Short mmCIF file of C-alpha atoms and ligand atoms in Angstrom, two decimals:
data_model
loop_
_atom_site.label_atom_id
_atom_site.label_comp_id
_atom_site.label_asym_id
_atom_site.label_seq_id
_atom_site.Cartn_x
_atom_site.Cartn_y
_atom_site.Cartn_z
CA UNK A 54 23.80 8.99 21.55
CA UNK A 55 27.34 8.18 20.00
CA UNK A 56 27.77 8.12 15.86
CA UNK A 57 27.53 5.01 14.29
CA UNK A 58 31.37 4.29 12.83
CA UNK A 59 31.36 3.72 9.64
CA UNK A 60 33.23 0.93 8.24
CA UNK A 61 32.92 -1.71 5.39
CA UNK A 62 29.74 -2.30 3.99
CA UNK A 63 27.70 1.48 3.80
CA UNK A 64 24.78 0.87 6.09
CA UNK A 65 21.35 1.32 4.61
CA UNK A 66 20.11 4.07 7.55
CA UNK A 67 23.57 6.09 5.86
CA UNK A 68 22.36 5.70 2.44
CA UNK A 69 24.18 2.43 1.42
CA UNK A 70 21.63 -0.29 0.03
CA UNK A 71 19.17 -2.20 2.34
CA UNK A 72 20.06 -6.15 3.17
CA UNK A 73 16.12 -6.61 2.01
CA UNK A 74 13.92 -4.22 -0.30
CA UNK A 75 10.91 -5.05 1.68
CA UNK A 76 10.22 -4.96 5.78
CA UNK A 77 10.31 -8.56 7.11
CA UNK A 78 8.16 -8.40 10.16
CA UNK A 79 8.77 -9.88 13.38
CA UNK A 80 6.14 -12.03 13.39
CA UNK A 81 3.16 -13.01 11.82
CA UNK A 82 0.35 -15.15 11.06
CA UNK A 83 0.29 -18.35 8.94
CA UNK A 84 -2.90 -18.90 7.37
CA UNK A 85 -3.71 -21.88 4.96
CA UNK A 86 -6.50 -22.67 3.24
CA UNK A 87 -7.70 -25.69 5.65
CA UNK A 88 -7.99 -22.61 8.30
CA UNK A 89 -10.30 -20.06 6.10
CA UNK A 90 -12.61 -23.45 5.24
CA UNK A 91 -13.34 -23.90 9.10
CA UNK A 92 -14.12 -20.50 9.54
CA UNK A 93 -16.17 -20.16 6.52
CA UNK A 94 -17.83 -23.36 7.79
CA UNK A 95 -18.80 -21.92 11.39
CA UNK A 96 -20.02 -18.93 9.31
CA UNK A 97 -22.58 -21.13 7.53
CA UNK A 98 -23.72 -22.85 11.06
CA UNK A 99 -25.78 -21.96 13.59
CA UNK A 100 -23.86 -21.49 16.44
CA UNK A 101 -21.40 -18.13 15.74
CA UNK A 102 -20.57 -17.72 19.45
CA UNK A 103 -21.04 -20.24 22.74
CA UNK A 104 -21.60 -23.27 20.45
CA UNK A 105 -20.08 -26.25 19.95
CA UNK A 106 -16.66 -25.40 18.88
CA UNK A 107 -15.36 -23.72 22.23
CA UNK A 108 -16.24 -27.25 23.86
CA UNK A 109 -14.40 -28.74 20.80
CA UNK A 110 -11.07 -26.29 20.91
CA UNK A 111 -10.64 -26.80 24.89
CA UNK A 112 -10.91 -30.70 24.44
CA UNK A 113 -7.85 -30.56 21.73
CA UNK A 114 -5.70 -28.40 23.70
CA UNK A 115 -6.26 -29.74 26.87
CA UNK A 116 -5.25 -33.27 25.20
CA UNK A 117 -2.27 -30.98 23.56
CA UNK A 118 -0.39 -29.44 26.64
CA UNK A 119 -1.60 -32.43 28.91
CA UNK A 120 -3.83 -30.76 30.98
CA UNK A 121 -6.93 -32.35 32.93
CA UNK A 122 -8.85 -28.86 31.53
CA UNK A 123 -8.83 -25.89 29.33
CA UNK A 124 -11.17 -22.79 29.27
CA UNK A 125 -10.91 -20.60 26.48
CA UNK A 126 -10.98 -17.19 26.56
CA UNK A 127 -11.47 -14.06 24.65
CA UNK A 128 -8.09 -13.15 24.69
CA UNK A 129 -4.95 -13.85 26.87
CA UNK A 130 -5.24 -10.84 28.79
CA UNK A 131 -8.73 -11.94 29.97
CA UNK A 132 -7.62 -15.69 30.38
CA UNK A 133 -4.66 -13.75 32.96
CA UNK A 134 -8.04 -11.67 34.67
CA UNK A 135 -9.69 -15.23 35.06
CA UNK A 136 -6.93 -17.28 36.66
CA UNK A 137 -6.11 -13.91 38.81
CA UNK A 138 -9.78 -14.21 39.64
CA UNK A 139 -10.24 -18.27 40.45
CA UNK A 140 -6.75 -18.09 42.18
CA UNK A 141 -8.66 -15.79 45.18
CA UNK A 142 -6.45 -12.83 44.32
CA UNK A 143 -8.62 -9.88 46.16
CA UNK A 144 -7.70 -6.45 47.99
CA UNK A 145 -5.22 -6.77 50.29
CA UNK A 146 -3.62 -9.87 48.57
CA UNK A 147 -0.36 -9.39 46.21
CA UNK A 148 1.29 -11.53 43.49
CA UNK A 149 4.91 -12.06 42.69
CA UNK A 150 5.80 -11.37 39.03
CA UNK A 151 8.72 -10.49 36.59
CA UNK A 152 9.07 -7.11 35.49
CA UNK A 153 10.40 -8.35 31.60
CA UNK A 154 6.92 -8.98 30.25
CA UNK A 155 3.78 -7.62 28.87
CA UNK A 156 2.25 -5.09 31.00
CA UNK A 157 -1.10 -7.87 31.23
CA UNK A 158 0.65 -10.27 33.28
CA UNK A 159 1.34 -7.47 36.12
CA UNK A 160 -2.19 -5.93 35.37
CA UNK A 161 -4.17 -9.28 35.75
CA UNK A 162 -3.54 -8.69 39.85
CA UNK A 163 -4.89 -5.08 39.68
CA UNK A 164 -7.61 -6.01 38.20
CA UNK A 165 -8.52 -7.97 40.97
CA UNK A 166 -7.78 -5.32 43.47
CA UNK A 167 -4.69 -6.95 44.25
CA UNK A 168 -0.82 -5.72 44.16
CA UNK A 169 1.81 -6.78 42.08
CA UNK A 170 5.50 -7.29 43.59
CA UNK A 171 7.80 -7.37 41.36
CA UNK A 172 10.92 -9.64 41.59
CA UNK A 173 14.23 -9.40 39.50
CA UNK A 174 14.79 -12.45 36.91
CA UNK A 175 17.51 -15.11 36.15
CA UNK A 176 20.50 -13.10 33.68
CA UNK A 177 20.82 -16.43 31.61
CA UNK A 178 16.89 -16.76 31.13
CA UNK A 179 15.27 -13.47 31.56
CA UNK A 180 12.34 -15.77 33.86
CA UNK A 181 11.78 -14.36 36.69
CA UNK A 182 14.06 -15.51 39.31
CA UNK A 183 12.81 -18.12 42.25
CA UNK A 184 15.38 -17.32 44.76
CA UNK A 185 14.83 -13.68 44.22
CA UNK A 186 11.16 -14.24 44.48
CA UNK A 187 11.32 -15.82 47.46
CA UNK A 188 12.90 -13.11 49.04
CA UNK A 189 9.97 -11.08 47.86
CA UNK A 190 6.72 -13.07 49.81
CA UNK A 191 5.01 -11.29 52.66
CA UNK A 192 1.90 -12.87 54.59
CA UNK A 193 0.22 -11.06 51.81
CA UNK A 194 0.98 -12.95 48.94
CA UNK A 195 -1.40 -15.26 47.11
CA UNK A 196 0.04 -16.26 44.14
CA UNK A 197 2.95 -15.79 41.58
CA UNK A 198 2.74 -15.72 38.15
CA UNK A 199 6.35 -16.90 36.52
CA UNK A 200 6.30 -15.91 32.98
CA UNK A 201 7.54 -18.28 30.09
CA UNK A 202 10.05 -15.10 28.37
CA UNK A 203 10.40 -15.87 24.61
CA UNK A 204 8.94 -19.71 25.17
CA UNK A 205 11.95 -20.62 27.53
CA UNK A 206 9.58 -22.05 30.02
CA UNK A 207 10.19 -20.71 33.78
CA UNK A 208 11.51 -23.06 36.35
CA UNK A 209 8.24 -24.40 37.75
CA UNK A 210 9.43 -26.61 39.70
CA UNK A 211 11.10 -24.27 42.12
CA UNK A 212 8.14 -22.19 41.62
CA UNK A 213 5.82 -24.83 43.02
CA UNK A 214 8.36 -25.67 46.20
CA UNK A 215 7.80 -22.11 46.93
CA UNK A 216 4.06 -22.41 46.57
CA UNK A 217 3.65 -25.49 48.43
CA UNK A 218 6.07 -24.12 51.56
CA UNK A 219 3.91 -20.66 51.47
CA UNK A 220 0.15 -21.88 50.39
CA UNK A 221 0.58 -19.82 46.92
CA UNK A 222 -1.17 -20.88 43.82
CA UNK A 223 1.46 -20.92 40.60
CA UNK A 224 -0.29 -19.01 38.10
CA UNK A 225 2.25 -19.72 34.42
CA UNK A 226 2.05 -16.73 31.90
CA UNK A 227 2.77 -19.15 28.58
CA UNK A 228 1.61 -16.80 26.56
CA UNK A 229 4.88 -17.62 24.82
CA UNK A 230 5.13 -20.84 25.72
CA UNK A 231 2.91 -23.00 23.89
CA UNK A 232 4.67 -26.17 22.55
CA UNK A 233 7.50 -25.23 25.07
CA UNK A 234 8.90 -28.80 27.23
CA UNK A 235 11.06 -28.90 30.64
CA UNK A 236 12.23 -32.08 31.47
CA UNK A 237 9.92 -33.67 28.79
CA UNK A 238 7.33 -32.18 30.44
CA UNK A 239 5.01 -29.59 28.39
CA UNK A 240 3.83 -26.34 29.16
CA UNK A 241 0.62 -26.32 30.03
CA UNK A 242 0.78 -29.40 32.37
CA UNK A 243 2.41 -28.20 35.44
CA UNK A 244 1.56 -25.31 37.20
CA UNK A 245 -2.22 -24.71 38.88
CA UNK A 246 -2.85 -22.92 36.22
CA UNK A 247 -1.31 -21.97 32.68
CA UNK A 248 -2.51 -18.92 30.73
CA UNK A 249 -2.00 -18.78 26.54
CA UNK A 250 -2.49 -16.43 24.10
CA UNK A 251 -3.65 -16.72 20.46
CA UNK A 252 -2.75 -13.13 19.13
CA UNK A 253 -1.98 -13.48 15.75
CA UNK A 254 2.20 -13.66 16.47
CA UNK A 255 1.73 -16.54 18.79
CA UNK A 256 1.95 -20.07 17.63
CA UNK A 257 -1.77 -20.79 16.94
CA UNK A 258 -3.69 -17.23 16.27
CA UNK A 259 -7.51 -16.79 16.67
CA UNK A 260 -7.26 -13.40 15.96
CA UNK A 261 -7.51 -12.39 19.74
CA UNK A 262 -8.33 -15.28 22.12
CA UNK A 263 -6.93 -17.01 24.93
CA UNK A 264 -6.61 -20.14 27.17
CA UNK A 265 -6.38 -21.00 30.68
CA UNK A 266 -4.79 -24.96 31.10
CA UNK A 267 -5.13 -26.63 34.45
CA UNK A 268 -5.85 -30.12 36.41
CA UNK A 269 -8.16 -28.52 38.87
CA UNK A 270 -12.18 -28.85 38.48
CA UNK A 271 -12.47 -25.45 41.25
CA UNK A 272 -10.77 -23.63 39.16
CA UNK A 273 -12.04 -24.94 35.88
CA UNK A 274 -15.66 -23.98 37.25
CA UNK A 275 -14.54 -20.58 38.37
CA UNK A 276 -13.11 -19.75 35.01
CA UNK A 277 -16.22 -21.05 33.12
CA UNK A 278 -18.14 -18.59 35.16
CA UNK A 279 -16.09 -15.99 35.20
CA UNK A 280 -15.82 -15.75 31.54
CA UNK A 281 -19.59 -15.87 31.08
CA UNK A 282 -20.59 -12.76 33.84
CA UNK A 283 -20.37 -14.99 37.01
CA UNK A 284 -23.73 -17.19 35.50
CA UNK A 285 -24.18 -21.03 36.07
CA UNK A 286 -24.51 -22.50 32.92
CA UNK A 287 -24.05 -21.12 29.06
CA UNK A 288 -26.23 -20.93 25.99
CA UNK A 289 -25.61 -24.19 24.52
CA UNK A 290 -26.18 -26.26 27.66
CA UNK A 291 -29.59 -24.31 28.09
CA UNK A 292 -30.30 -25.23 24.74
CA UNK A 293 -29.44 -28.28 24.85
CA UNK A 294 -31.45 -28.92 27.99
CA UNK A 295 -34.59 -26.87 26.67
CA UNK A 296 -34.53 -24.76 29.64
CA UNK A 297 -34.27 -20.63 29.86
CA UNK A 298 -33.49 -21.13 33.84
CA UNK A 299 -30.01 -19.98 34.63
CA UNK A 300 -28.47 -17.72 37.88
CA UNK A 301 -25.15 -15.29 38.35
CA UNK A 302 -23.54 -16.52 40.94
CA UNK A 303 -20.30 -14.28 41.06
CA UNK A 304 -19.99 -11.35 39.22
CA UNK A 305 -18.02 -12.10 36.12
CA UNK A 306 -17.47 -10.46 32.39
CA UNK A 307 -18.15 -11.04 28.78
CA UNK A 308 -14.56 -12.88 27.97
CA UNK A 309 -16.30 -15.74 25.78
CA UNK A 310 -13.79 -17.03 22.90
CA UNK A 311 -16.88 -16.89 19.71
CA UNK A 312 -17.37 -20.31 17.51
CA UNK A 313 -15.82 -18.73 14.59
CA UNK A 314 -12.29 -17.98 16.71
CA UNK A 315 -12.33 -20.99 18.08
CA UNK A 316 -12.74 -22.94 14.31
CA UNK A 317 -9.42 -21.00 13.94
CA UNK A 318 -7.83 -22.32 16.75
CA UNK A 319 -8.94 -26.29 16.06
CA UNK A 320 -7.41 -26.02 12.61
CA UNK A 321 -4.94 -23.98 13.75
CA UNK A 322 -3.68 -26.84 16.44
CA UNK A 323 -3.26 -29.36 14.02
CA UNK A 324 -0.36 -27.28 12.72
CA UNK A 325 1.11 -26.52 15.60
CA UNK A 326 4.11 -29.42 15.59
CA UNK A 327 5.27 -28.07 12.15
CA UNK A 328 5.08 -24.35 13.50
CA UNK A 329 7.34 -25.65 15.95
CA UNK A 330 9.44 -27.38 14.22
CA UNK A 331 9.71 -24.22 11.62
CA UNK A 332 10.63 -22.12 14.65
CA UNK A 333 13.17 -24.84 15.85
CA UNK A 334 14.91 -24.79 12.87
CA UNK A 335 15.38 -20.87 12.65
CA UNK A 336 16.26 -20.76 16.15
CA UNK A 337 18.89 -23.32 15.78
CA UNK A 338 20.30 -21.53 12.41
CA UNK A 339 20.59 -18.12 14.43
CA UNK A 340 22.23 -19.80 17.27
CA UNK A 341 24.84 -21.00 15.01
CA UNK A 342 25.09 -17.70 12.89
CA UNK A 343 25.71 -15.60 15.65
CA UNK A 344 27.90 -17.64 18.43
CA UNK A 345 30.87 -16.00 16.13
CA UNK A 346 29.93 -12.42 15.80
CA UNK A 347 31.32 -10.99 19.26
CA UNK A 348 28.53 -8.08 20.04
CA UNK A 349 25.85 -10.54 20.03
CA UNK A 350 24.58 -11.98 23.23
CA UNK A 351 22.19 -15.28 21.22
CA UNK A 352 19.42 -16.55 23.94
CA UNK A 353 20.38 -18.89 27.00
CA UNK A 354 18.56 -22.65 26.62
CA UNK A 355 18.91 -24.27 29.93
CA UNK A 356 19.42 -28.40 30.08
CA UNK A 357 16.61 -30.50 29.45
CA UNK A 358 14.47 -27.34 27.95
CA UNK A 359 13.08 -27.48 24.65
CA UNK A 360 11.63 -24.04 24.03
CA UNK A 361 8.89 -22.95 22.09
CA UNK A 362 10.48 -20.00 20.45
CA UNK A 363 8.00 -17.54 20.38
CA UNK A 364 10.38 -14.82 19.93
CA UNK A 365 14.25 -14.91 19.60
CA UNK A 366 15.67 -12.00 21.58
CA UNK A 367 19.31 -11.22 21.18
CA UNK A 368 21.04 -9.03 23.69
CA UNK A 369 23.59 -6.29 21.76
CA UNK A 370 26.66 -6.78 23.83
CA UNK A 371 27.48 -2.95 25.10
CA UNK A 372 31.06 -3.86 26.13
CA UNK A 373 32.22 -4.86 22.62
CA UNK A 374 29.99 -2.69 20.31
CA UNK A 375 30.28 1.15 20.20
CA UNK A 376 26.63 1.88 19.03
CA UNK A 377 23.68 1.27 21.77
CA UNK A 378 20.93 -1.20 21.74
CA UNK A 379 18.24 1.92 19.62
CA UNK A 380 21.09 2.70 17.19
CA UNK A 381 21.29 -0.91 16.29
CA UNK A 382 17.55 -1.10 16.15
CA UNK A 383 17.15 2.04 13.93
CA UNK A 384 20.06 0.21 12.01
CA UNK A 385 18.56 -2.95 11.40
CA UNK A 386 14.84 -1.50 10.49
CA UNK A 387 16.42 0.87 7.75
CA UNK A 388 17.96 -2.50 6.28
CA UNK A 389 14.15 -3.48 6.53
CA UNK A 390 14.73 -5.96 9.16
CA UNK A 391 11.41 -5.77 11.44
CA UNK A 392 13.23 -6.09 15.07
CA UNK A 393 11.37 -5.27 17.79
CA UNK A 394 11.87 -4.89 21.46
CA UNK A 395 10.35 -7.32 24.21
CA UNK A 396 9.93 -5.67 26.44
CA UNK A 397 10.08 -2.21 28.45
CA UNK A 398 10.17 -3.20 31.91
CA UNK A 399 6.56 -3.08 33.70
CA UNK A 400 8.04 -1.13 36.48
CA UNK A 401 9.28 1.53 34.64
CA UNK A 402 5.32 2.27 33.06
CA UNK A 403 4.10 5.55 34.02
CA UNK A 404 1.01 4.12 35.58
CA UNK A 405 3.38 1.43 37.53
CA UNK A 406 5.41 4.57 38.82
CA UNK A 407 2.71 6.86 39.95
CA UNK A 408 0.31 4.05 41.56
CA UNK A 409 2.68 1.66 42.52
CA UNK A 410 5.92 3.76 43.59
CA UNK A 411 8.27 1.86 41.31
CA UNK A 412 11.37 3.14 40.27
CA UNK A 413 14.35 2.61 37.83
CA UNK A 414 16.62 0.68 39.71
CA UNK A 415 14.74 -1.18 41.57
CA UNK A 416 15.38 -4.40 39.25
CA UNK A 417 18.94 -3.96 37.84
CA UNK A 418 19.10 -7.05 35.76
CA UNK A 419 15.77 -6.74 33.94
CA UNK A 420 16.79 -3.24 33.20
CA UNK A 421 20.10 -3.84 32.10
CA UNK A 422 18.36 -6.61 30.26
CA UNK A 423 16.00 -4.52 28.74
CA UNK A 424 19.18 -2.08 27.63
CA UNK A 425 20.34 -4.98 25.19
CA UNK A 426 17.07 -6.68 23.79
CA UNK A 427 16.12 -7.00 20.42
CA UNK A 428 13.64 -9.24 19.14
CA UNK A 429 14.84 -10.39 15.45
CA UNK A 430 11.97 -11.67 13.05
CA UNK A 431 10.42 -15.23 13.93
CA UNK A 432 7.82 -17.29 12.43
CA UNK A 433 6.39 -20.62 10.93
CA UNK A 434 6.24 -18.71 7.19
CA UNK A 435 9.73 -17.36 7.00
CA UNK A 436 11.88 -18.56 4.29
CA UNK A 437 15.44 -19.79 4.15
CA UNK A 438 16.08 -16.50 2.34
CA UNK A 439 14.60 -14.34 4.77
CA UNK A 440 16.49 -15.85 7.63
CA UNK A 441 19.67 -15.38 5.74
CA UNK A 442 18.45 -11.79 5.64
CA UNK A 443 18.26 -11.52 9.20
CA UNK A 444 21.70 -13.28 9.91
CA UNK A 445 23.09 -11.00 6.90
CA UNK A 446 21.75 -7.75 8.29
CA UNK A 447 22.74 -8.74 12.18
CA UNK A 448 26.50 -9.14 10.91
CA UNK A 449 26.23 -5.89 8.66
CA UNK A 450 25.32 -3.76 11.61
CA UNK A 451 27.27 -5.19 14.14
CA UNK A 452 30.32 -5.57 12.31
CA UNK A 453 29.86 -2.19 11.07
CA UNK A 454 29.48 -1.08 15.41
CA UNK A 455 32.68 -2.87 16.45
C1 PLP F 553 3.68 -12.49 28.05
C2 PLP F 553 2.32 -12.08 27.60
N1 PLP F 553 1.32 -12.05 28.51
C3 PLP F 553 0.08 -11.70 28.16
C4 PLP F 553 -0.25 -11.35 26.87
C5 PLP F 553 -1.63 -10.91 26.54
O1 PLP F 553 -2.23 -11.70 25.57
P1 PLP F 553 -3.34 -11.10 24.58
O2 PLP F 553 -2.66 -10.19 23.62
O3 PLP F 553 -3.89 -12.33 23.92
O4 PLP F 553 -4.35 -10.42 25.42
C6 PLP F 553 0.74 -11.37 25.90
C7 PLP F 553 0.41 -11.04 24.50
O5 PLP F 553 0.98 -10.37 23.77
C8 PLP F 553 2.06 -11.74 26.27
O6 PLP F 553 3.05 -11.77 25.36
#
């Protein structure tokens, strides 16, 4: 590790005074008051689980993202298991994926019995990479699952050429994504199947919980039963139809999204435009902060892309700065700037090394990538002042690095 320089401004981590006196957090929640009444409501009903509210949620969001269906789940690393599952993935069967995400999109296909292949991603993006993809498809492979990095959506279109010309189903990690457009169309609408996640950093947060988007009744069935251990029908239909008849059919889990959650999530998706707009806004003020500080590498937005901006990941430029990517980090958190890094390539896991063979190396640009990354705060509740914060702190460090 090289010294920091010092220069100008002292830098809080060597004693000079923090941009900020308190941490701003990468992300967080924004709850209002209209959210804790439709909880508190669900609390005071009879249904706290399988009710009427699931049916309720998946009705708004499928009208949201433009999808024929939506199946909620318990979280978006079962809604991933579930698609994995009604895609076919089984032993012997692999799925393409990017190594620059959350270790759940890679572990969705093990948990099927499956194998992930990894391919390398796009350098502007950080989405994994169609042509490089391509390259990667055996007579084994089943499906792919493109992942929406940051909310840039991936390029599903070339995704779904490849799918069509090799029988693969195009399973779309938008676990960032939500909101996200390409070509005016949103996320959520165009692969077979689209998977969301509503952990509390994420545009609408249920506390945990998840969603699964697509126009296909199979799959919609598959998921429904999946999520509910492989059985026929749920709770409120048998209700409903004053029967206590039902049958497992597959053998599935306990991944039901409760009543209460999904309250959360309706109210939650009524705010979703302004969350986006919020995050628009603080992406766009970034973006124009930073084009002049050389060091800083601000996040590519392809043509006819509106992203979603779950996260906005700069890349420290190595060439011009003389401090690396966790000196800039430690940097920025003793100013109490709450950066984080997305993410740690899924290769280069332990468990992905000793049970899959993987290697550094093996995907040069997501590892470079992942060299350079550092998430800087983002969400709907930031203020103007705490964006100038960021922007304030960025230049501080960098400046002080070049
Ligand atoms: C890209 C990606 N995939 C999957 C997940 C898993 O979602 P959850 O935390 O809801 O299980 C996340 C959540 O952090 C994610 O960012």
């Amino acid at each position: 590790m090289r010294a920091i320089p010092t220069t100008q401004e002292t830098l809080a981590i060597e004693g000079g005074t923090p941009v900020r006196k308190t941490l701003l957090p990468y992300g967080r929640q924004s709850i209002d008051e209209d959210d804790v009444q439709a909880v508190v409501d669900v609390l005071r009903s009879d249904w706290l689980t399988t009710g009427p509210k699931i049916g309720e949620f998946e009705d708004a969001f499928a009208a949201r993202v433009g999808s024929k269906y939506a199946v909620a789940f318990s979280s978006g690393t079962a809604a991933l298991h579930g698609a994995a599952f009604a895609a076919g993935l089984k032993p012997g069967d692999e799925a393409i994926t990017s190594p620059l995400t959350f270790a759940a999109t890679a572990n969705c296909v093990l948990y099927q019995g499956a194998k992930p292949v990894f391919a390398d991603i796009c350098p502007d993006t950080l989405n994994l990479d169609p042509e490089r993809t391509a390259e990667r498809i055996s007579p084994h492979t089943r499906a792919v699952l493109p992942v929406d990095y940051a909310g840039h959506p991936a390029d599903l279109d070339a995704f779904l050429a490849l799918a069509e010309r090799h029988g693969l189903v195009v399973i779309e990690d938008a676990c960032h994504a939500l909101g996200a457009e390409q070509q005016g169309r949103p996320t959520g609408s165009i692969a077979h199947m689209s998977v969301f996640s509503f952990h509390p950093v994420k545009h609408v947060a249920t506390g945990e919980g998840g969603m699964v988007t697509t126009d296909r009744a199979d799959y919609a069935e598959a998921l429904r039963r999946f999520r509910n251990h492989g059985i026929s029908s749920d709770a409120l239909q048998r209700h409903t139809a004053g029967q206590w008849h039902y049958e497992m059919v597959a053998l599935g889990y306990n991944y039901r999204l409760t009543d209460v959650a999904c309250a959360l999530g309706i109210s939650q998706l009524k705010k979703l435009d302004a969350n986006l707009a919020r995050r628009r806004e603080i992406a766009a003020r970034y973006t124009a902060a930073f084009r002049d500080i050389g060091g800083v590498v601000v996040p590519a937005v392809r043509q006819d892309v509106n992203p979603a901006w779950h996260l906005y990941p700069i890349r420290v430029d190595l060439e011009k700065t003389r401090a690396d990517r966790g000196q800039v980090f430690k940097a920025l958190r003793a100013e109490n700037i709450g950066v984080n890094v997305h993410y740690i390539p899924v290769h280069l896991h332990p468990y992905y090394r000793d049970q899959l063979g993987c290697r550094a190396g093996d995907y040069p640009i997501a590892e470079d990538a992942y060299e350079r990354l550092l998430s800087l705060p983002m969400f709907h509740g930031m203020s103007d002042q705490d964006v100038e914060d960021v922007i304030a702190a960025v230049r501080k460090v960098i400046t002080h690095c070049s």
